[in-house]
Short mmCIF file of C-alpha atoms in Angstrom, two decimals:
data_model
loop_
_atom_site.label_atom_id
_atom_site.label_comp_id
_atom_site.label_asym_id
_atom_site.label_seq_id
_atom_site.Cartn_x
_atom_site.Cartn_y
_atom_site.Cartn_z
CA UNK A 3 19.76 -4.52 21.95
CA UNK A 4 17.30 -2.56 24.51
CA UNK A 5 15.67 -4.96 27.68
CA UNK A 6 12.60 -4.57 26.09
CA UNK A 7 13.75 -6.37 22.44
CA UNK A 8 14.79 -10.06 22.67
CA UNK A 9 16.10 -12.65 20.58
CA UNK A 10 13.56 -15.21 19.62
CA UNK A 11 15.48 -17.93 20.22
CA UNK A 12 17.99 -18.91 17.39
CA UNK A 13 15.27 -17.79 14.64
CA UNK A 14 17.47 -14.44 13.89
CA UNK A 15 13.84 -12.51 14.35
CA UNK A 16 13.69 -10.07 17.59
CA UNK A 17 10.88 -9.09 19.18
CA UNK A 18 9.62 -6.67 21.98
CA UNK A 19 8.87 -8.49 25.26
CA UNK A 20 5.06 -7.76 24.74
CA UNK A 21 3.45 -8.05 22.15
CA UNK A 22 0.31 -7.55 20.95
CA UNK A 23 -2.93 -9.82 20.81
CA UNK A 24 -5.42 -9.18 18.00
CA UNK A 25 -8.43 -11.22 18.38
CA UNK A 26 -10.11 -8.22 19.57
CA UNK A 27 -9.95 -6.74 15.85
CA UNK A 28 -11.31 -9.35 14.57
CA UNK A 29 -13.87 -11.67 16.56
CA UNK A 30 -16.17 -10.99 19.61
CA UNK A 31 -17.80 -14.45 19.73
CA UNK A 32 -16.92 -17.43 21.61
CA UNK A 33 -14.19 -15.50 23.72
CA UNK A 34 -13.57 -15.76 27.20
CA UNK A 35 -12.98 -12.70 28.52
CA UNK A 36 -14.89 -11.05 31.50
CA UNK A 37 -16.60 -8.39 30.23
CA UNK A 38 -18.02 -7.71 26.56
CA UNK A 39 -16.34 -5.14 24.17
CA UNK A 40 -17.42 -3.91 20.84
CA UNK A 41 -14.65 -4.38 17.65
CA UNK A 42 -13.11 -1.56 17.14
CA UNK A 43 -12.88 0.96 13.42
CA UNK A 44 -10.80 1.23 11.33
CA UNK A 45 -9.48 4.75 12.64
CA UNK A 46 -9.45 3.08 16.18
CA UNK A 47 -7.31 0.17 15.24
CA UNK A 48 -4.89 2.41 13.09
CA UNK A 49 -4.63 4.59 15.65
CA UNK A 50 -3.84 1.33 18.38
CA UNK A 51 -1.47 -0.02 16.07
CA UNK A 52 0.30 3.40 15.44
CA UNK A 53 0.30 3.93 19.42
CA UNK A 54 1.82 0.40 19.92
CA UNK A 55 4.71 0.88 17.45
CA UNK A 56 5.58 4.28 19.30
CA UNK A 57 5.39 2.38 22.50
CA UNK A 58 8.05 -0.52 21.02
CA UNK A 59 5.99 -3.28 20.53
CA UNK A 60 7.11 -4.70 16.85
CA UNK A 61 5.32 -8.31 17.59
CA UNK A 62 1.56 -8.95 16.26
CA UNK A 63 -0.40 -12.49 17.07
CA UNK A 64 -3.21 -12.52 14.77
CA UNK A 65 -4.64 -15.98 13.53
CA UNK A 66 -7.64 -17.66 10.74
CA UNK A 67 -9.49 -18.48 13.74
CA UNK A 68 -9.89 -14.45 15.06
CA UNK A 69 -12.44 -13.79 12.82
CA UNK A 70 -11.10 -10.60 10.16
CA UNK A 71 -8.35 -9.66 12.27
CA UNK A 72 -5.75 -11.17 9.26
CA UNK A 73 -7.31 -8.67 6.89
CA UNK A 74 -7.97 -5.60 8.49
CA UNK A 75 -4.12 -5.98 9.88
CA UNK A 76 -3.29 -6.13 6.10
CA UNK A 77 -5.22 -3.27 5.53
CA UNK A 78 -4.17 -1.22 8.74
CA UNK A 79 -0.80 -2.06 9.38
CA UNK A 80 1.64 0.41 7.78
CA UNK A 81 5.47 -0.14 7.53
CA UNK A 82 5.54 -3.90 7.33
CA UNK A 83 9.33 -3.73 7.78
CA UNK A 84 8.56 -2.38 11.39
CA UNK A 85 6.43 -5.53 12.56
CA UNK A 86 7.21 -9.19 13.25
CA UNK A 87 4.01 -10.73 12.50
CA UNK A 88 2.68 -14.26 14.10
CA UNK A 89 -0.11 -16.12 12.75
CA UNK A 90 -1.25 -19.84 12.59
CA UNK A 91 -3.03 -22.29 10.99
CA UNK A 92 -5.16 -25.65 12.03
CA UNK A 93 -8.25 -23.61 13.90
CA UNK A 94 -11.07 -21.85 11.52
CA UNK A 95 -14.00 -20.23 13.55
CA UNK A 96 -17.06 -19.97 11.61
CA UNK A 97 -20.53 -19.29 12.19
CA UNK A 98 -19.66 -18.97 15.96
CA UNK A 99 -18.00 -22.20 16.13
CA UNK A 100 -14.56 -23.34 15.78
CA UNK A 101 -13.17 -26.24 13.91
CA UNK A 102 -9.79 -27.73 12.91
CA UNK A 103 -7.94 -28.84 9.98
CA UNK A 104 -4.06 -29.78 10.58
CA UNK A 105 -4.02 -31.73 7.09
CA UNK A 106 -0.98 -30.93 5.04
CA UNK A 107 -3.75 -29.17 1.92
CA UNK A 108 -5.79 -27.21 4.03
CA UNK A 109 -2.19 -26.07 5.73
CA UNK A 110 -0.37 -24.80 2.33
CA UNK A 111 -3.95 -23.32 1.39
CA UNK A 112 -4.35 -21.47 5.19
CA UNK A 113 -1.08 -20.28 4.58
CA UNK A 114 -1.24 -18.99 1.00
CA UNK A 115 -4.68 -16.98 2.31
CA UNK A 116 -2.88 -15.37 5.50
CA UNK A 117 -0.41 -13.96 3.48
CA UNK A 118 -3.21 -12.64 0.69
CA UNK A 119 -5.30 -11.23 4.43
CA UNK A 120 -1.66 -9.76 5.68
CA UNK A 121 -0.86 -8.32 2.21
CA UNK A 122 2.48 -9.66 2.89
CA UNK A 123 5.27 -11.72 1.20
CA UNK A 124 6.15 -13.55 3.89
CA UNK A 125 5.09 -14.12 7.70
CA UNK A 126 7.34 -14.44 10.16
CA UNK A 127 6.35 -17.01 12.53
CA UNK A 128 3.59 -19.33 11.91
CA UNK A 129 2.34 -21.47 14.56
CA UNK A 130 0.27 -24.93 14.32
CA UNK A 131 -2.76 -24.06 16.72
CA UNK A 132 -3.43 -26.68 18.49
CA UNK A 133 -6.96 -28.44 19.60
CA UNK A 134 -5.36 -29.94 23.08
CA UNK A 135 -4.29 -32.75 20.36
CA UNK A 136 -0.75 -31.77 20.33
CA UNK A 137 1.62 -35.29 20.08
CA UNK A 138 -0.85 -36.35 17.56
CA UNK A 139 -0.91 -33.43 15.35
CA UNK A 140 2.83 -33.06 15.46
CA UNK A 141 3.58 -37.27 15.27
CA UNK A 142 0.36 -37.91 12.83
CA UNK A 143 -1.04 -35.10 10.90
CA UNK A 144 2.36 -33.81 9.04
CA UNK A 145 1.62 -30.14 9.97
CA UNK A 146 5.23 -29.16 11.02
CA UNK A 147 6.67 -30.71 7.62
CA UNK A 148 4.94 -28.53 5.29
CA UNK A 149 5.29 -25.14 7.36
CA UNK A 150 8.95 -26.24 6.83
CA UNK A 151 8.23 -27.15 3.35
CA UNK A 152 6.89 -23.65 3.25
CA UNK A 153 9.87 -22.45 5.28
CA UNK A 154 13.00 -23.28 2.98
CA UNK A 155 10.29 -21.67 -0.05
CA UNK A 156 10.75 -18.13 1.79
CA UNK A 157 7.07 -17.71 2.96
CA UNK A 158 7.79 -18.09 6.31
CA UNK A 159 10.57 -17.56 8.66
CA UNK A 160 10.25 -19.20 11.92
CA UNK A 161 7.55 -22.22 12.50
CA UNK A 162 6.03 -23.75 15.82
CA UNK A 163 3.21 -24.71 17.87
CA UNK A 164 0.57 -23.35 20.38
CA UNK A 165 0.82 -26.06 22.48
CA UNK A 166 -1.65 -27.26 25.56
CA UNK A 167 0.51 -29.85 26.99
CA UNK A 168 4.00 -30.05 28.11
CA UNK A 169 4.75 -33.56 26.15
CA UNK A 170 3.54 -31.32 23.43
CA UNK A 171 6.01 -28.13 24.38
CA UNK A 172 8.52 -30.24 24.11
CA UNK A 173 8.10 -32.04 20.86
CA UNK A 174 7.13 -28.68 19.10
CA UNK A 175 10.50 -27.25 20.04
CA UNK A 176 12.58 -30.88 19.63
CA UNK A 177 11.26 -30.15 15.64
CA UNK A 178 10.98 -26.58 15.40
CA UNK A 179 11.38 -22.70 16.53
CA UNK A 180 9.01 -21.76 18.33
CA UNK A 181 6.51 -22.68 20.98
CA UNK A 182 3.58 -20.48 22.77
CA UNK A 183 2.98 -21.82 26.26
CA UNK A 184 0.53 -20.61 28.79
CA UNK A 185 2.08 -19.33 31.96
CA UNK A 186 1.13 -17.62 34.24
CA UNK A 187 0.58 -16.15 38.25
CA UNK A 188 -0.09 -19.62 40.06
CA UNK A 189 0.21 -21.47 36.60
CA UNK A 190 3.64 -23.05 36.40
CA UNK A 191 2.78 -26.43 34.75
CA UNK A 192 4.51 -25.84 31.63
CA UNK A 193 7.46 -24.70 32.98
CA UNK A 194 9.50 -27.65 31.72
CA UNK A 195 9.27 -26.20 28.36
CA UNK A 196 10.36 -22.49 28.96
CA UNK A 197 13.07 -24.22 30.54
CA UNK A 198 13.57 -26.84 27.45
CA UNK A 199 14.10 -23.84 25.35
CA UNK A 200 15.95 -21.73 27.32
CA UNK A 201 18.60 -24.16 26.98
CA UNK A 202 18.33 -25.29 23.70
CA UNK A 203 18.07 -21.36 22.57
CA UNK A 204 14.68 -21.63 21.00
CA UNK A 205 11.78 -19.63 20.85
CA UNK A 206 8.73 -18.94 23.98
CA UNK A 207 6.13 -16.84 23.47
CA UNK A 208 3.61 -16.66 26.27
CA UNK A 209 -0.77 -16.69 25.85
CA UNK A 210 -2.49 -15.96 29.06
CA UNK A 211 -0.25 -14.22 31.09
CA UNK A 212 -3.16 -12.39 32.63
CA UNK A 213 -5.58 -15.43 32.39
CA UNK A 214 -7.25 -13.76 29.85
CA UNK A 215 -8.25 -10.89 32.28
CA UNK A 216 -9.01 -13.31 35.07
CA UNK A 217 -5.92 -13.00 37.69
CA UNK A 218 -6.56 -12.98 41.31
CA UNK A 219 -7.67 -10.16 43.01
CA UNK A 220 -5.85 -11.24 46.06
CA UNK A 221 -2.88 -9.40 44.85
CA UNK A 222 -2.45 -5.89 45.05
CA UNK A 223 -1.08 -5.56 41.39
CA UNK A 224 -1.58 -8.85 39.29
CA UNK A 225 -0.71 -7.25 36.38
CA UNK A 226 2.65 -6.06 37.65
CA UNK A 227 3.77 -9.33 39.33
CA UNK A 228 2.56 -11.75 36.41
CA UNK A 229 4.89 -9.54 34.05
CA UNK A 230 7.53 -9.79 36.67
CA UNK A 231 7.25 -13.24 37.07
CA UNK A 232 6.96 -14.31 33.50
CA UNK A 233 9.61 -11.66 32.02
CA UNK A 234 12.51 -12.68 35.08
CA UNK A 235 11.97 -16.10 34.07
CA UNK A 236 15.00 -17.43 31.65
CA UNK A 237 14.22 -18.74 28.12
CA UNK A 238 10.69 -16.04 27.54
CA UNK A 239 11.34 -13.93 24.73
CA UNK A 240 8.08 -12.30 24.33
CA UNK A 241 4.23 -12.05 25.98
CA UNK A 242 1.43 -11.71 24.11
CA UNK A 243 -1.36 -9.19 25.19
CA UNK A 244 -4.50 -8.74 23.67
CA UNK A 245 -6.05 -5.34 24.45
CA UNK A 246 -7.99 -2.55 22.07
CA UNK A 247 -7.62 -0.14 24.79
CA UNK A 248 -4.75 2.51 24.52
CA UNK A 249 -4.48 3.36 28.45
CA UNK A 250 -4.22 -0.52 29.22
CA UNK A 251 -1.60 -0.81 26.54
CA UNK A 252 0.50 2.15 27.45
CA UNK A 253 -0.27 0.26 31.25
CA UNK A 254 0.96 -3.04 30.17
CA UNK A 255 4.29 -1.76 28.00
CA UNK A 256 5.10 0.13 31.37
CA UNK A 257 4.94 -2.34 33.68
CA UNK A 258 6.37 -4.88 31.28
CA UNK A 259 9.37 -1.85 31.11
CA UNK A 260 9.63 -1.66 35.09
CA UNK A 261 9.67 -5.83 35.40
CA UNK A 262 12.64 -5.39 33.13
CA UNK A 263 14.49 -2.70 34.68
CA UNK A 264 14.30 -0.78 31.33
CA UNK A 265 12.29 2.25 32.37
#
Protein backbone atom coordinates (compact mmCIF):
# COMPACT_ATOMS: atom_id res chain seq x y z
CA UNK A 1 0.00 0.00 0.00
CA UNK A 2 1.27 3.60 -1.38
CA UNK A 3 1.57 6.69 1.59
CA UNK A 4 -1.12 8.19 -0.05
CA UNK A 5 -3.82 4.99 0.50
CA UNK A 6 -4.66 4.12 4.14
CA UNK A 7 -6.51 1.69 6.00
CA UNK A 8 -9.72 3.01 7.38
CA UNK A 9 -9.38 1.71 10.49
CA UNK A 10 -10.40 -2.04 10.89
CA UNK A 11 -13.38 -1.48 8.25
CA UNK A 12 -11.24 -3.52 5.46
CA UNK A 13 -12.13 -0.27 3.07
CA UNK A 14 -8.87 1.93 2.03
CA UNK A 15 -8.91 5.16 1.10
CA UNK A 16 -6.60 7.98 -0.34
CA UNK A 17 -5.49 10.47 2.34
CA UNK A 18 -7.68 13.22 0.64
CA UNK A 19 -10.55 12.92 -0.43
CA UNK A 20 -12.94 14.72 -2.02
CA UNK A 21 -15.84 17.11 -0.76
CA UNK A 22 -18.95 17.41 -2.93
CA UNK A 23 -21.25 19.95 -1.64
CA UNK A 24 -20.06 22.14 -4.28
CA UNK A 25 -21.97 19.84 -6.95
CA UNK A 26 -24.76 20.03 -5.38
CA UNK A 27 -25.79 23.15 -3.13
CA UNK A 28 -24.63 26.85 -3.14
CA UNK A 29 -26.95 28.06 -0.34
CA UNK A 30 -26.41 28.35 3.24
CA UNK A 31 -22.56 27.55 2.89
CA UNK A 32 -19.86 29.14 4.55
CA UNK A 33 -17.28 29.62 2.41
CA UNK A 34 -15.55 33.02 1.59
CA UNK A 35 -16.25 33.74 -1.67
CA UNK A 36 -19.36 32.69 -3.95
CA UNK A 37 -19.00 30.02 -6.77
CA UNK A 38 -21.43 28.93 -9.35
CA UNK A 39 -22.33 24.78 -9.48
CA UNK A 40 -20.61 23.38 -11.86
CA UNK A 41 -22.02 21.07 -15.46
CA UNK A 42 -22.22 18.16 -16.00
CA UNK A 43 -19.04 18.08 -18.39
CA UNK A 44 -17.24 20.11 -15.57
CA UNK A 45 -17.95 17.70 -12.81
CA UNK A 46 -17.14 14.58 -15.08
CA UNK A 47 -14.25 16.03 -16.05
CA UNK A 48 -13.28 16.89 -11.92
CA UNK A 49 -14.16 13.54 -11.01
CA UNK A 50 -12.14 11.93 -13.93
CA UNK A 51 -9.10 14.35 -12.94
CA UNK A 52 -9.40 13.28 -9.24
CA UNK A 53 -9.33 9.51 -9.93
CA UNK A 54 -6.06 10.10 -12.11
CA UNK A 55 -4.73 12.09 -9.26
CA UNK A 56 -5.53 8.95 -6.59
CA UNK A 57 -8.21 10.15 -4.75
CA UNK A 58 -10.79 6.97 -4.58
CA UNK A 59 -12.82 8.67 -1.45
CA UNK A 60 -16.15 10.83 -2.21
CA UNK A 61 -18.21 12.71 0.83
CA UNK A 62 -21.42 13.55 -0.62
CA UNK A 63 -24.59 13.77 1.72
CA UNK A 64 -28.97 14.40 1.53
CA UNK A 65 -28.24 17.64 2.96
CA UNK A 66 -25.80 18.95 -0.27
CA UNK A 67 -28.53 19.65 -2.27
CA UNK A 68 -28.29 17.13 -5.83
CA UNK A 69 -24.86 16.27 -5.27
CA UNK A 70 -26.16 12.31 -4.44
CA UNK A 71 -27.64 12.23 -7.92
CA UNK A 72 -25.57 13.88 -10.24
CA UNK A 73 -22.58 11.63 -8.52
CA UNK A 74 -24.85 8.69 -9.59
CA UNK A 75 -25.11 10.01 -12.82
CA UNK A 76 -21.37 11.21 -13.25
CA UNK A 77 -19.38 8.88 -11.50
CA UNK A 78 -18.08 6.09 -13.76
CA UNK A 79 -16.34 2.86 -12.50
CA UNK A 80 -18.06 2.50 -9.16
CA UNK A 81 -15.53 -0.23 -8.29
CA UNK A 82 -12.84 2.63 -8.35
CA UNK A 83 -14.56 4.88 -5.56
CA UNK A 84 -15.21 4.51 -1.83
CA UNK A 85 -18.19 6.52 -1.44
CA UNK A 86 -19.33 8.37 2.03
CA UNK A 87 -22.65 9.69 2.59
CA UNK A 88 -25.00 10.32 5.62
CA UNK A 89 -28.19 10.65 6.84
CA UNK A 90 -30.10 12.82 9.77
CA UNK A 91 -29.64 16.50 7.92
CA UNK A 92 -32.15 17.39 4.83
CA UNK A 93 -31.67 21.03 3.45
CA UNK A 94 -34.64 22.30 1.81
CA UNK A 95 -35.89 25.45 0.63
CA UNK A 96 -32.60 27.04 1.93
CA UNK A 97 -32.94 25.67 5.27
CA UNK A 98 -31.74 22.66 6.95
CA UNK A 99 -33.53 20.30 9.19
CA UNK A 100 -32.97 16.93 10.93
CA UNK A 101 -34.48 13.64 11.26
CA UNK A 102 -32.28 10.86 13.21
CA UNK A 103 -35.55 8.63 13.70
CA UNK A 104 -34.95 5.01 12.90
CA UNK A 105 -37.95 5.41 9.54
CA UNK A 106 -36.77 8.41 8.09
CA UNK A 107 -33.06 6.62 8.50
CA UNK A 108 -33.89 3.19 6.51
CA UNK A 109 -35.93 5.54 4.02
CA UNK A 110 -32.67 8.24 3.66
CA UNK A 111 -30.75 5.33 3.11
CA UNK A 112 -32.82 3.35 0.58
CA UNK A 113 -32.97 6.98 -1.52
CA UNK A 114 -29.02 7.55 -1.39
CA UNK A 115 -28.44 4.44 -2.85
CA UNK A 116 -31.42 5.04 -5.70
CA UNK A 117 -29.35 9.03 -6.06
CA UNK A 118 -25.79 6.95 -6.11
CA UNK A 119 -27.17 4.30 -8.50
CA UNK A 120 -25.39 1.98 -6.30
CA UNK A 121 -25.90 -1.35 -4.43
CA UNK A 122 -24.29 -0.52 -1.59
CA UNK A 123 -22.44 2.60 0.09
CA UNK A 124 -19.57 2.28 1.79
CA UNK A 125 -19.56 4.38 4.76
CA UNK A 126 -22.54 6.09 6.00
CA UNK A 127 -22.30 8.58 8.63
CA UNK A 128 -25.12 9.92 11.20
CA UNK A 129 -24.75 13.82 10.61
CA UNK A 130 -25.01 15.29 13.47
CA UNK A 131 -26.96 18.69 14.68
CA UNK A 132 -24.25 19.44 17.67
CA UNK A 133 -26.77 16.82 19.44
CA UNK A 134 -24.38 14.03 19.35
CA UNK A 135 -24.73 11.82 22.97
CA UNK A 136 -28.36 12.21 22.44
CA UNK A 137 -28.70 11.07 18.98
CA UNK A 138 -26.36 8.17 19.52
CA UNK A 139 -27.88 7.26 23.42
CA UNK A 140 -31.69 8.32 22.37
CA UNK A 141 -32.64 8.40 18.81
CA UNK A 142 -31.48 4.64 17.72
CA UNK A 143 -29.67 5.96 14.60
CA UNK A 144 -26.48 3.77 14.91
CA UNK A 145 -28.73 0.50 15.38
CA UNK A 146 -30.41 0.57 12.16
CA UNK A 147 -27.31 1.71 9.95
CA UNK A 148 -26.09 -1.57 11.57
CA UNK A 149 -29.34 -3.15 10.95
CA UNK A 150 -28.66 -1.98 7.46
CA UNK A 151 -25.04 -3.06 7.80
CA UNK A 152 -25.26 -6.99 8.40
CA UNK A 153 -28.23 -6.59 5.21
CA UNK A 154 -25.16 -5.66 2.81
CA UNK A 155 -26.22 -2.01 2.03
CA UNK A 156 -23.61 -0.58 3.77
CA UNK A 157 -20.16 -1.35 4.78
CA UNK A 158 -18.74 0.81 7.40
CA UNK A 159 -21.14 3.15 9.72
CA UNK A 160 -20.31 6.29 11.99
CA UNK A 161 -20.86 9.73 12.96
CA UNK A 162 -19.99 13.41 12.07
CA UNK A 163 -19.52 14.35 15.34
CA UNK A 164 -19.26 18.12 17.00
CA UNK A 165 -18.14 17.14 20.36
CA UNK A 166 -15.47 15.04 21.73
CA UNK A 167 -17.94 13.09 24.35
CA UNK A 168 -19.58 12.51 21.05
CA UNK A 169 -16.15 11.27 19.08
CA UNK A 170 -15.84 9.02 21.45
CA UNK A 171 -19.14 7.30 21.79
CA UNK A 172 -19.49 7.17 17.89
CA UNK A 173 -16.31 5.12 17.70
CA UNK A 174 -17.00 3.04 21.29
CA UNK A 175 -20.25 1.72 18.86
CA UNK A 176 -19.04 1.97 15.50
CA UNK A 177 -16.35 2.52 12.51
CA UNK A 178 -16.00 5.54 11.78
CA UNK A 179 -15.93 9.08 13.03
CA UNK A 180 -15.37 12.60 11.04
CA UNK A 181 -13.81 15.12 13.40
CA UNK A 182 -12.89 18.66 12.69
CA UNK A 183 -9.23 19.40 13.06
CA UNK A 184 -7.41 21.62 12.14
CA UNK A 185 -4.26 24.55 12.17
CA UNK A 186 -4.84 26.01 15.81
CA UNK A 187 -7.92 23.59 16.28
CA UNK A 188 -6.81 20.66 18.39
CA UNK A 189 -9.91 20.19 20.64
CA UNK A 190 -10.89 16.95 19.35
CA UNK A 191 -7.78 15.48 19.49
CA UNK A 192 -8.80 12.95 22.14
CA UNK A 193 -10.68 11.18 19.54
CA UNK A 194 -8.04 10.85 16.66
CA UNK A 195 -6.15 9.56 19.42
CA UNK A 196 -9.18 7.18 20.75
CA UNK A 197 -9.07 5.63 17.40
CA UNK A 198 -5.74 5.45 16.64
CA UNK A 199 -5.53 3.02 19.31
CA UNK A 200 -8.49 1.20 19.05
CA UNK A 201 -7.74 0.91 15.03
CA UNK A 202 -10.87 2.65 13.93
CA UNK A 203 -11.75 4.96 11.42
CA UNK A 204 -10.96 9.31 11.26
CA UNK A 205 -11.88 11.17 8.59
CA UNK A 206 -11.24 14.87 8.90
CA UNK A 207 -14.01 18.10 7.78
CA UNK A 208 -12.40 21.45 7.91
CA UNK A 209 -8.96 20.98 7.60
CA UNK A 210 -8.72 24.30 5.86
CA UNK A 211 -11.56 25.94 7.97
CA UNK A 212 -13.58 25.81 5.15
CA UNK A 213 -11.18 28.22 3.23
CA UNK A 214 -10.68 30.39 6.27
CA UNK A 215 -6.96 29.53 7.65
CA UNK A 216 -4.76 32.23 8.83
CA UNK A 217 -2.97 34.27 6.65
CA UNK A 218 -0.26 34.61 9.17
CA UNK A 219 1.35 31.61 7.73
CA UNK A 220 3.25 31.56 4.73
CA UNK A 221 1.57 28.27 3.40
CA UNK A 222 -1.60 27.24 5.48
CA UNK A 223 -2.48 24.87 3.16
CA UNK A 224 0.82 23.02 3.31
CA UNK A 225 1.22 22.99 7.13
CA UNK A 226 -2.55 22.07 7.97
CA UNK A 227 -1.97 18.90 5.63
CA UNK A 228 1.26 18.37 7.42
CA UNK A 229 -0.10 18.67 10.61
CA UNK A 230 -3.24 16.69 10.20
CA UNK A 231 -1.66 13.82 7.86
CA UNK A 232 1.69 13.31 10.56
CA UNK A 233 -0.78 12.96 13.15
CA UNK A 234 -1.36 9.03 14.15
CA UNK A 235 -4.86 7.46 13.84
CA UNK A 236 -6.10 10.04 10.40
CA UNK A 237 -6.80 7.92 7.61
CA UNK A 238 -8.23 10.36 5.25
CA UNK A 239 -9.12 14.43 4.77
CA UNK A 240 -11.87 15.54 3.14
CA UNK A 241 -11.59 18.53 0.64
CA UNK A 242 -14.24 20.14 -1.03
CA UNK A 243 -13.10 22.00 -4.16
CA UNK A 244 -14.67 22.24 -8.00
CA UNK A 245 -11.51 23.71 -9.08
CA UNK A 246 -8.95 21.39 -10.92
CA UNK A 247 -5.65 23.59 -10.18
CA UNK A 248 -6.63 23.66 -6.34
CA UNK A 249 -7.17 19.94 -6.47
CA UNK A 250 -4.07 18.97 -8.34
CA UNK A 251 -2.64 21.78 -5.41
CA UNK A 252 -4.13 19.99 -2.55
CA UNK A 253 -3.23 16.09 -3.75
CA UNK A 254 0.41 17.57 -4.03
CA UNK A 255 0.89 18.98 -0.99
CA UNK A 256 -1.09 16.27 0.74
CA UNK A 257 1.78 13.93 -1.37
CA UNK A 258 4.82 16.13 -0.03
CA UNK A 259 3.27 16.09 3.86
CA UNK A 260 3.53 12.37 3.29
CA UNK A 261 6.82 11.97 1.87
CA UNK A 262 5.17 10.18 -1.15
CA UNK A 263 6.08 12.56 -3.95
Amino acid sequence: MSDFLRPLGDTGITVSALGLGTVKLGRDQGVKYPHGFTIPDDATTRALLDEARDLGINLIDTAPAYGTSEARLGQLLSQRQDWVIVSKVGEEFDHGQSHFDFSPEHVRASVERSLTRLRTDYIDVVLVHSDGNDLAIIEQAGTLEVLDELKRKGLIRATGMSTKTVEGGLATLARADVAMVTYQLGYDDERPVIEHAAAHNKGILIKKAFASGHLSNAITDPVQASLDHILGTPGVSSIIAGTINPAHLRENVNKARMALGAR
